[in-house]
PDB file of C-alpha atoms in Angstrom:
ATOM      1  CA  MET S   1     188.197 366.706  75.011  1.00  0.00           C
ATOM      2  CA  LEU S   2     187.903 370.272  76.705  1.00  0.00           C
ATOM      3  CA  ALA S   3     183.589 369.813  77.307  1.00  0.00           C
ATOM      4  CA  GLY S   4     184.629 366.681  79.168  1.00  0.00           C
ATOM      5  CA  ARG S   5     186.669 368.596  81.465  1.00  0.00           C
ATOM      6  CA  LEU S   6     185.220 371.675  81.732  1.00  0.00           C
ATOM      7  CA  GLY S   7     181.974 369.751  83.111  1.00  0.00           C
ATOM      8  CA  ARG S   8     180.022 371.160  81.016  1.00  0.00           C
ATOM      9  CA  PRO S   9     178.701 371.323  77.447  1.00  0.00           C
ATOM     10  CA  ILE S  10     180.260 373.515  74.665  1.00  0.00           C
ATOM     11  CA  ASP S  11     177.670 374.131  70.893  1.00  0.00           C
ATOM     12  CA  GLN S  12     179.830 375.084  67.962  1.00  0.00           C
ATOM     13  CA  GLY S  13     178.239 378.651  68.225  1.00  0.00           C
ATOM     14  CA  GLN S  14     179.925 378.486  71.435  1.00  0.00           C
ATOM     15  CA  VAL S  15     183.788 377.223  69.298  1.00  0.00           C
ATOM     16  CA  ASP S  16     183.218 379.870  66.645  1.00  0.00           C
ATOM     17  CA  ARG S  17     183.139 382.506  69.488  1.00  0.00           C
ATOM     18  CA  LEU S  18     186.184 381.735  71.719  1.00  0.00           C
ATOM     19  CA  GLU S  19     187.804 381.287  68.204  1.00  0.00           C
ATOM     20  CA  ARG S  20     187.433 385.101  67.507  1.00  0.00           C
ATOM     21  CA  PHE S  21     187.995 385.954  71.262  1.00  0.00           C
ATOM     22  CA  ARG S  22     191.611 384.275  69.743  1.00  0.00           C
ATOM     23  CA  GLN S  23     191.922 385.816  66.969  1.00  0.00           C
ATOM     24  CA  TRP S  24     191.502 389.452  68.212  1.00  0.00           C
ATOM     25  CA  LEU S  25     193.891 388.812  71.364  1.00  0.00           C
ATOM     26  CA  ILE S  26     196.807 387.856  68.413  1.00  0.00           C
ATOM     27  CA  GLU S  27     195.042 390.537  66.258  1.00  0.00           C
ATOM     28  CA  GLU S  28     194.784 393.374  68.293  1.00  0.00           C
ATOM     29  CA  ALA S  29     195.337 392.566  72.411  1.00  0.00           C
ATOM     30  CA  ILE S  30     199.457 391.260  71.776  1.00  0.00           C
ATOM     31  CA  PRO S  31     199.883 394.995  69.297  1.00  0.00           C
ATOM     32  CA  ALA S  32     198.846 397.291  72.330  1.00  0.00           C
ATOM     33  CA  GLY S  33     200.259 395.656  74.633  1.00  0.00           C
ATOM     34  CA  GLY S  34     197.215 394.315  76.569  1.00  0.00           C
ATOM     35  CA  ILE S  35     199.569 390.239  76.657  1.00  0.00           C
ATOM     36  CA  GLY S  36     202.818 390.010  76.379  1.00  0.00           C
ATOM     37  CA  PRO S  37     204.735 389.502  72.820  1.00  0.00           C
ATOM     38  CA  ASN S  38     205.878 386.456  73.648  1.00  0.00           C
ATOM     39  CA  GLU S  39     202.253 384.905  74.209  1.00  0.00           C
ATOM     40  CA  GLY S  40     201.118 384.237  70.879  1.00  0.00           C
ATOM     41  CA  ARG S  41     202.341 380.625  70.587  1.00  0.00           C
ATOM     42  CA  ARG S  42     201.071 380.263  74.120  1.00  0.00           C
ATOM     43  CA  LEU S  43     196.674 381.402  74.265  1.00  0.00           C
ATOM     44  CA  ASP S  44     195.131 378.608  74.534  1.00  0.00           C
ATOM     45  CA  SER S  45     197.258 376.064  76.437  1.00  0.00           C
ATOM     46  CA  ARG S  46     198.184 379.387  79.106  1.00  0.00           C
ATOM     47  CA  HIS S  47     195.637 382.042  78.700  1.00  0.00           C
ATOM     48  CA  LEU S  48     192.139 380.659  76.973  1.00  0.00           C
ATOM     49  CA  ILE S  49     192.299 376.923  79.032  1.00  0.00           C
ATOM     50  CA  ASP S  50     193.786 378.122  81.746  1.00  0.00           C
ATOM     51  CA  SER S  51     190.389 380.623  81.707  1.00  0.00           C
ATOM     52  CA  LEU S  52     187.583 377.783  80.295  1.00  0.00           C
ATOM     53  CA  MET S  53     188.969 376.103  83.864  1.00  0.00           C
ATOM     54  CA  PHE S  54     187.562 378.486  85.949  1.00  0.00           C
ATOM     55  CA  SER S  55     184.521 377.102  84.936  1.00  0.00           C
ATOM     56  CA  ARG S  56     185.450 374.219  86.739  1.00  0.00           C
ATOM     57  CA  CYS S  57     183.921 375.622  90.525  1.00  0.00           C
ATOM     58  CA  LEU S  58     181.058 378.370  88.795  1.00  0.00           C
ATOM     59  CA  ASP S  59     177.510 376.393  89.324  1.00  0.00           C
ATOM     60  CA  ASP S  60     175.731 378.915  86.492  1.00  0.00           C
ATOM     61  CA  PRO S  61     175.889 382.365  88.864  1.00  0.00           C
ATOM     62  CA  ALA S  62     173.361 384.735  88.157  1.00  0.00           C
ATOM     63  CA  ARG S  63     176.566 387.451  88.044  1.00  0.00           C
ATOM     64  CA  VAL S  64     180.756 387.627  87.782  1.00  0.00           C
ATOM     65  CA  TRP S  65     182.725 389.749  88.716  1.00  0.00           C
ATOM     66  CA  ASP S  66     186.073 389.110  87.249  1.00  0.00           C
ATOM     67  CA  LEU S  67     188.998 391.697  89.169  1.00  0.00           C
ATOM     68  CA  GLY S  68     191.828 392.496  87.603  1.00  0.00           C
ATOM     69  CA  SER S  69     190.440 391.615  83.873  1.00  0.00           C
ATOM     70  CA  GLY S  70     193.375 393.360  82.072  1.00  0.00           C
ATOM     71  CA  VAL S  71     192.240 392.166  78.421  1.00  0.00           C
ATOM     72  CA  GLY S  72     189.356 390.466  79.971  1.00  0.00           C
ATOM     73  CA  LEU S  73     191.148 386.780  80.960  1.00  0.00           C
ATOM     74  CA  PRO S  74     189.411 385.059  81.789  1.00  0.00           C
ATOM     75  CA  GLY S  75     186.025 387.156  81.867  1.00  0.00           C
ATOM     76  CA  ILE S  76     185.264 387.410  78.521  1.00  0.00           C
ATOM     77  CA  PRO S  77     185.640 383.701  77.460  1.00  0.00           C
ATOM     78  CA  LEU S  78     183.530 382.789  80.558  1.00  0.00           C
ATOM     79  CA  ALA S  79     181.244 384.742  79.371  1.00  0.00           C
ATOM     80  CA  VAL S  80     180.808 382.916  75.946  1.00  0.00           C
ATOM     81  CA  ILE S  81     180.844 379.362  77.195  1.00  0.00           C
ATOM     82  CA  MET S  82     178.110 381.206  80.444  1.00  0.00           C
ATOM     83  CA  PRO S  83     175.531 383.441  78.339  1.00  0.00           C
ATOM     84  CA  ALA S  84     172.847 383.144  81.305  1.00  0.00           C
ATOM     85  CA  THR S  85     175.202 385.367  83.904  1.00  0.00           C
ATOM     86  CA  ARG S  86     175.958 388.299  84.034  1.00  0.00           C
ATOM     87  CA  PHE S  87     179.804 389.900  83.995  1.00  0.00           C
ATOM     88  CA  LEU S  88     181.774 392.325  85.429  1.00  0.00           C
ATOM     89  CA  LEU S  89     184.916 392.839  84.026  1.00  0.00           C
ATOM     90  CA  VAL S  90     187.349 395.317  86.414  1.00  0.00           C
ATOM     91  CA  ASP S  91     190.367 396.547  85.638  1.00  0.00           C
ATOM     92  CA  ARG S  92     192.058 399.629  87.123  1.00  0.00           C
ATOM     93  CA  SER S  93     194.353 400.821  83.790  1.00  0.00           C
ATOM     94  CA  GLU S  94     191.787 402.429  81.641  1.00  0.00           C
ATOM     95  CA  ARG S  95     193.965 401.130  77.791  1.00  0.00           C
ATOM     96  CA  ARG S  96     192.803 397.709  79.636  1.00  0.00           C
ATOM     97  CA  VAL S  97     189.148 398.484  79.943  1.00  0.00           C
ATOM     98  CA  ASP S  98     189.369 400.296  76.510  1.00  0.00           C
ATOM     99  CA  LEU S  99     190.678 397.009  75.210  1.00  0.00           C
ATOM    100  CA  MET S 100     187.834 394.678  76.522  1.00  0.00           C
ATOM    101  CA  LYS S 101     184.991 397.371  75.795  1.00  0.00           C
ATOM    102  CA  ARG S 102     186.276 396.488  72.153  1.00  0.00           C
ATOM    103  CA  ALA S 103     186.488 392.614  72.601  1.00  0.00           C
ATOM    104  CA  ILE S 104     183.382 393.212  73.647  1.00  0.00           C
ATOM    105  CA  ARG S 105     181.502 394.174  71.111  1.00  0.00           C
ATOM    106  CA  VAL S 106     183.153 391.944  68.065  1.00  0.00           C
ATOM    107  CA  LEU S 107     181.905 389.078  70.318  1.00  0.00           C
ATOM    108  CA  SER S 108     178.366 391.516  70.582  1.00  0.00           C
ATOM    109  CA  LEU S 109     178.421 390.224  73.939  1.00  0.00           C
ATOM    110  CA  ASP S 110     175.570 391.193  75.924  1.00  0.00           C
ATOM    111  CA  ASN S 111     175.965 389.791  79.195  1.00  0.00           C
ATOM    112  CA  VAL S 112     179.668 391.525  79.911  1.00  0.00           C
ATOM    113  CA  ILE S 113     180.274 394.873  81.378  1.00  0.00           C
ATOM    114  CA  THR S 114     183.133 396.828  81.902  1.00  0.00           C
ATOM    115  CA  GLU S 115     184.165 399.350  83.844  1.00  0.00           C
ATOM    116  CA  THR S 116     187.517 401.536  85.594  1.00  0.00           C
ATOM    117  CA  ALA S 117     188.328 401.041  88.576  1.00  0.00           C
ATOM    118  CA  ASP S 118     190.233 400.517  91.758  1.00  0.00           C
ATOM    119  CA  ILE S 119     188.869 397.380  93.673  1.00  0.00           C
ATOM    120  CA  ASN S 120     188.895 398.828  96.753  1.00  0.00           C
ATOM    121  CA  HIS S 121     186.250 401.407  95.373  1.00  0.00           C
ATOM    122  CA  LEU S 122     183.658 398.287  94.629  1.00  0.00           C
ATOM    123  CA  GLU S 123     180.027 398.966  95.103  1.00  0.00           C
ATOM    124  CA  GLY S 124     177.076 396.169  95.662  1.00  0.00           C
ATOM    125  CA  VAL S 125     177.370 392.086  95.307  1.00  0.00           C
ATOM    126  CA  ALA S 126     177.817 388.805  93.098  1.00  0.00           C
ATOM    127  CA  ASP S 127     177.592 385.355  92.805  1.00  0.00           C
ATOM    128  CA  ALA S 128     181.374 385.265  92.317  1.00  0.00           C
ATOM    129  CA  ILE S 129     184.352 386.073  92.032  1.00  0.00           C
ATOM    130  CA  VAL S 130     186.695 385.200  89.737  1.00  0.00           C
ATOM    131  CA  SER S 131     190.131 386.617  89.837  1.00  0.00           C
ATOM    132  CA  ARG S 132     193.135 384.994  86.875  1.00  0.00           C
ATOM    133  CA  ALA S 133     197.278 386.893  87.888  1.00  0.00           C
ATOM    134  CA  SER S 134     196.272 389.648  89.160  1.00  0.00           C
ATOM    135  CA  LEU S 135     195.241 389.368  93.211  1.00  0.00           C
ATOM    136  CA  PRO S 136     197.079 387.506  95.900  1.00  0.00           C
ATOM    137  CA  VAL S 137     194.980 385.430  98.080  1.00  0.00           C
ATOM    138  CA  VAL S 138     194.539 386.835 101.197  1.00  0.00           C
ATOM    139  CA  GLU S 139     193.389 389.730  98.761  1.00  0.00           C
ATOM    140  CA  LEU S 140     191.011 388.452  96.955  1.00  0.00           C
ATOM    141  CA  ALA S 141     189.939 387.187 100.610  1.00  0.00           C
ATOM    142  CA  GLY S 142     189.244 390.139 101.580  1.00  0.00           C
ATOM    143  CA  VAL S 143     187.183 391.343  98.426  1.00  0.00           C
ATOM    144  CA  ALA S 144     184.874 388.499  98.781  1.00  0.00           C
ATOM    145  CA  ASP S 145     183.975 388.879 102.180  1.00  0.00           C
ATOM    146  CA  ARG S 146     182.763 392.465 101.546  1.00  0.00           C
ATOM    147  CA  HIS S 147     181.292 391.787  98.027  1.00  0.00           C
ATOM    148  CA  LEU S 148     180.112 387.727  97.695  1.00  0.00           C
ATOM    149  CA  GLU S 149     177.009 387.206  98.581  1.00  0.00           C
ATOM    150  CA  SER S 150     176.303 384.175 101.090  1.00  0.00           C
ATOM    151  CA  GLY S 151     177.156 381.204  99.494  1.00  0.00           C
ATOM    152  CA  GLY S 152     178.774 382.345  96.475  1.00  0.00           C
ATOM    153  CA  VAL S 153     182.254 381.444  95.873  1.00  0.00           C
ATOM    154  CA  ALA S 154     185.603 383.417  95.001  1.00  0.00           C
ATOM    155  CA  VAL S 155     188.126 381.403  92.420  1.00  0.00           C
ATOM    156  CA  VAL S 156     191.901 382.597  91.980  1.00  0.00           C
ATOM    157  CA  GLY S 157     194.224 381.695  89.444  1.00  0.00           C
ATOM    158  CA  GLY S 158     198.075 382.821  89.607  1.00  0.00           C
ATOM    159  CA  SER S 159     201.362 382.035  88.080  1.00  0.00           C
ATOM    160  CA  TRP S 160     202.326 379.352  90.879  1.00  0.00           C
ATOM    161  CA  SER S 161     205.975 377.244  91.107  1.00  0.00           C
ATOM    162  CA  THR S 162     204.326 375.158  93.124  1.00  0.00           C
ATOM    163  CA  GLU S 163     200.451 373.811  94.179  1.00  0.00           C
ATOM    164  CA  PRO S 164     199.618 376.080  96.750  1.00  0.00           C
ATOM    165  CA  HIS S 165     197.756 376.052  99.556  1.00  0.00           C
ATOM    166  CA  SER S 166     195.763 378.663 101.560  1.00  0.00           C
ATOM    167  CA  PRO S 167     193.226 378.314 104.640  1.00  0.00           C
ATOM    168  CA  GLY S 168     190.338 378.295 104.515  1.00  0.00           C
ATOM    169  CA  TRP S 169     190.613 377.588  99.934  1.00  0.00           C
ATOM    170  CA  ARG S 170     190.314 374.429  98.293  1.00  0.00           C
ATOM    171  CA  THR S 171     193.271 373.665  95.500  1.00  0.00           C
ATOM    172  CA  LEU S 172     191.893 372.731  92.167  1.00  0.00           C
ATOM    173  CA  ASP S 173     194.758 371.011  89.496  1.00  0.00           C
ATOM    174  CA  VAL S 174     193.326 372.025  86.827  1.00  0.00           C
ATOM    175  CA  GLY S 175     195.478 369.594  84.729  1.00  0.00           C
ATOM    176  CA  SER S 176     199.320 369.747  82.947  1.00  0.00           C
ATOM    177  CA  ASP S 177     197.492 367.097  80.798  1.00  0.00           C
ATOM    178  CA  VAL S 178     195.589 369.968  79.360  1.00  0.00           C
ATOM    179  CA  LEU S 179     197.797 373.133  79.659  1.00  0.00           C
ATOM    180  CA  ASP S 180     201.481 373.256  79.370  1.00  0.00           C
ATOM    181  CA  ARG S 181     201.841 373.789  82.613  1.00  0.00           C
ATOM    182  CA  PRO S 182     201.289 372.395  86.089  1.00  0.00           C
ATOM    183  CA  VAL S 183     198.107 374.992  86.566  1.00  0.00           C
ATOM    184  CA  TRP S 184     195.910 376.086  89.984  1.00  0.00           C
ATOM    185  CA  ILE S 185     193.635 377.423  90.261  1.00  0.00           C
ATOM    186  CA  LEU S 186     191.761 378.061  94.253  1.00  0.00           C
ATOM    187  CA  MET S 187     188.436 378.364  95.207  1.00  0.00           C
ATOM    188  CA  MET S 188     186.987 379.218  98.366  1.00  0.00           C
ATOM    189  CA  ARG S 189     182.489 379.327  98.805  1.00  0.00           C
ATOM    190  CA  ARG S 190     181.964 382.381 100.948  1.00  0.00           C
ATOM    191  CA  ALA S 191     179.265 380.837 104.406  1.00  0.00           C
TER     192      ALA S 191
END
């Protein structure tokens, strides 16, 4: 069912790797404070599936930046199901970046690198930029203007209680039939 909602196939090896990441979140990320202590029971419905739904907006870009990645959400689940894409996971917290590095080693992901940085000091360009519950839409739009390739996509998810709308962004309903609550993501394609 999930593969159908994502619009891309997920093989058994990817499913196994996502399960290993889920276990890592429970065993290491939650105890380390990377995710709240009450989030263990909602890992699937709130964090993993929500992260995977970002792929609905990504047409297999060569380079994706995940800004404010925390412990690797949505970047690590996306890297698992998009092995040909190079991911840069950025967070300003060195502790969280250290946790991401550990998860990347545990999962043997060779398409992911991390950087401890403030987004205002990033250099370079990406084909897609994603951010989950860390950047306001207006701030991500500014980053996209500076760092997104022409034709590239920016995708932002948040903890909105009502359906969000922002000029220049398309709102996508992730689907409360899959998640534990209604969730929306916003997508913008750079001209």
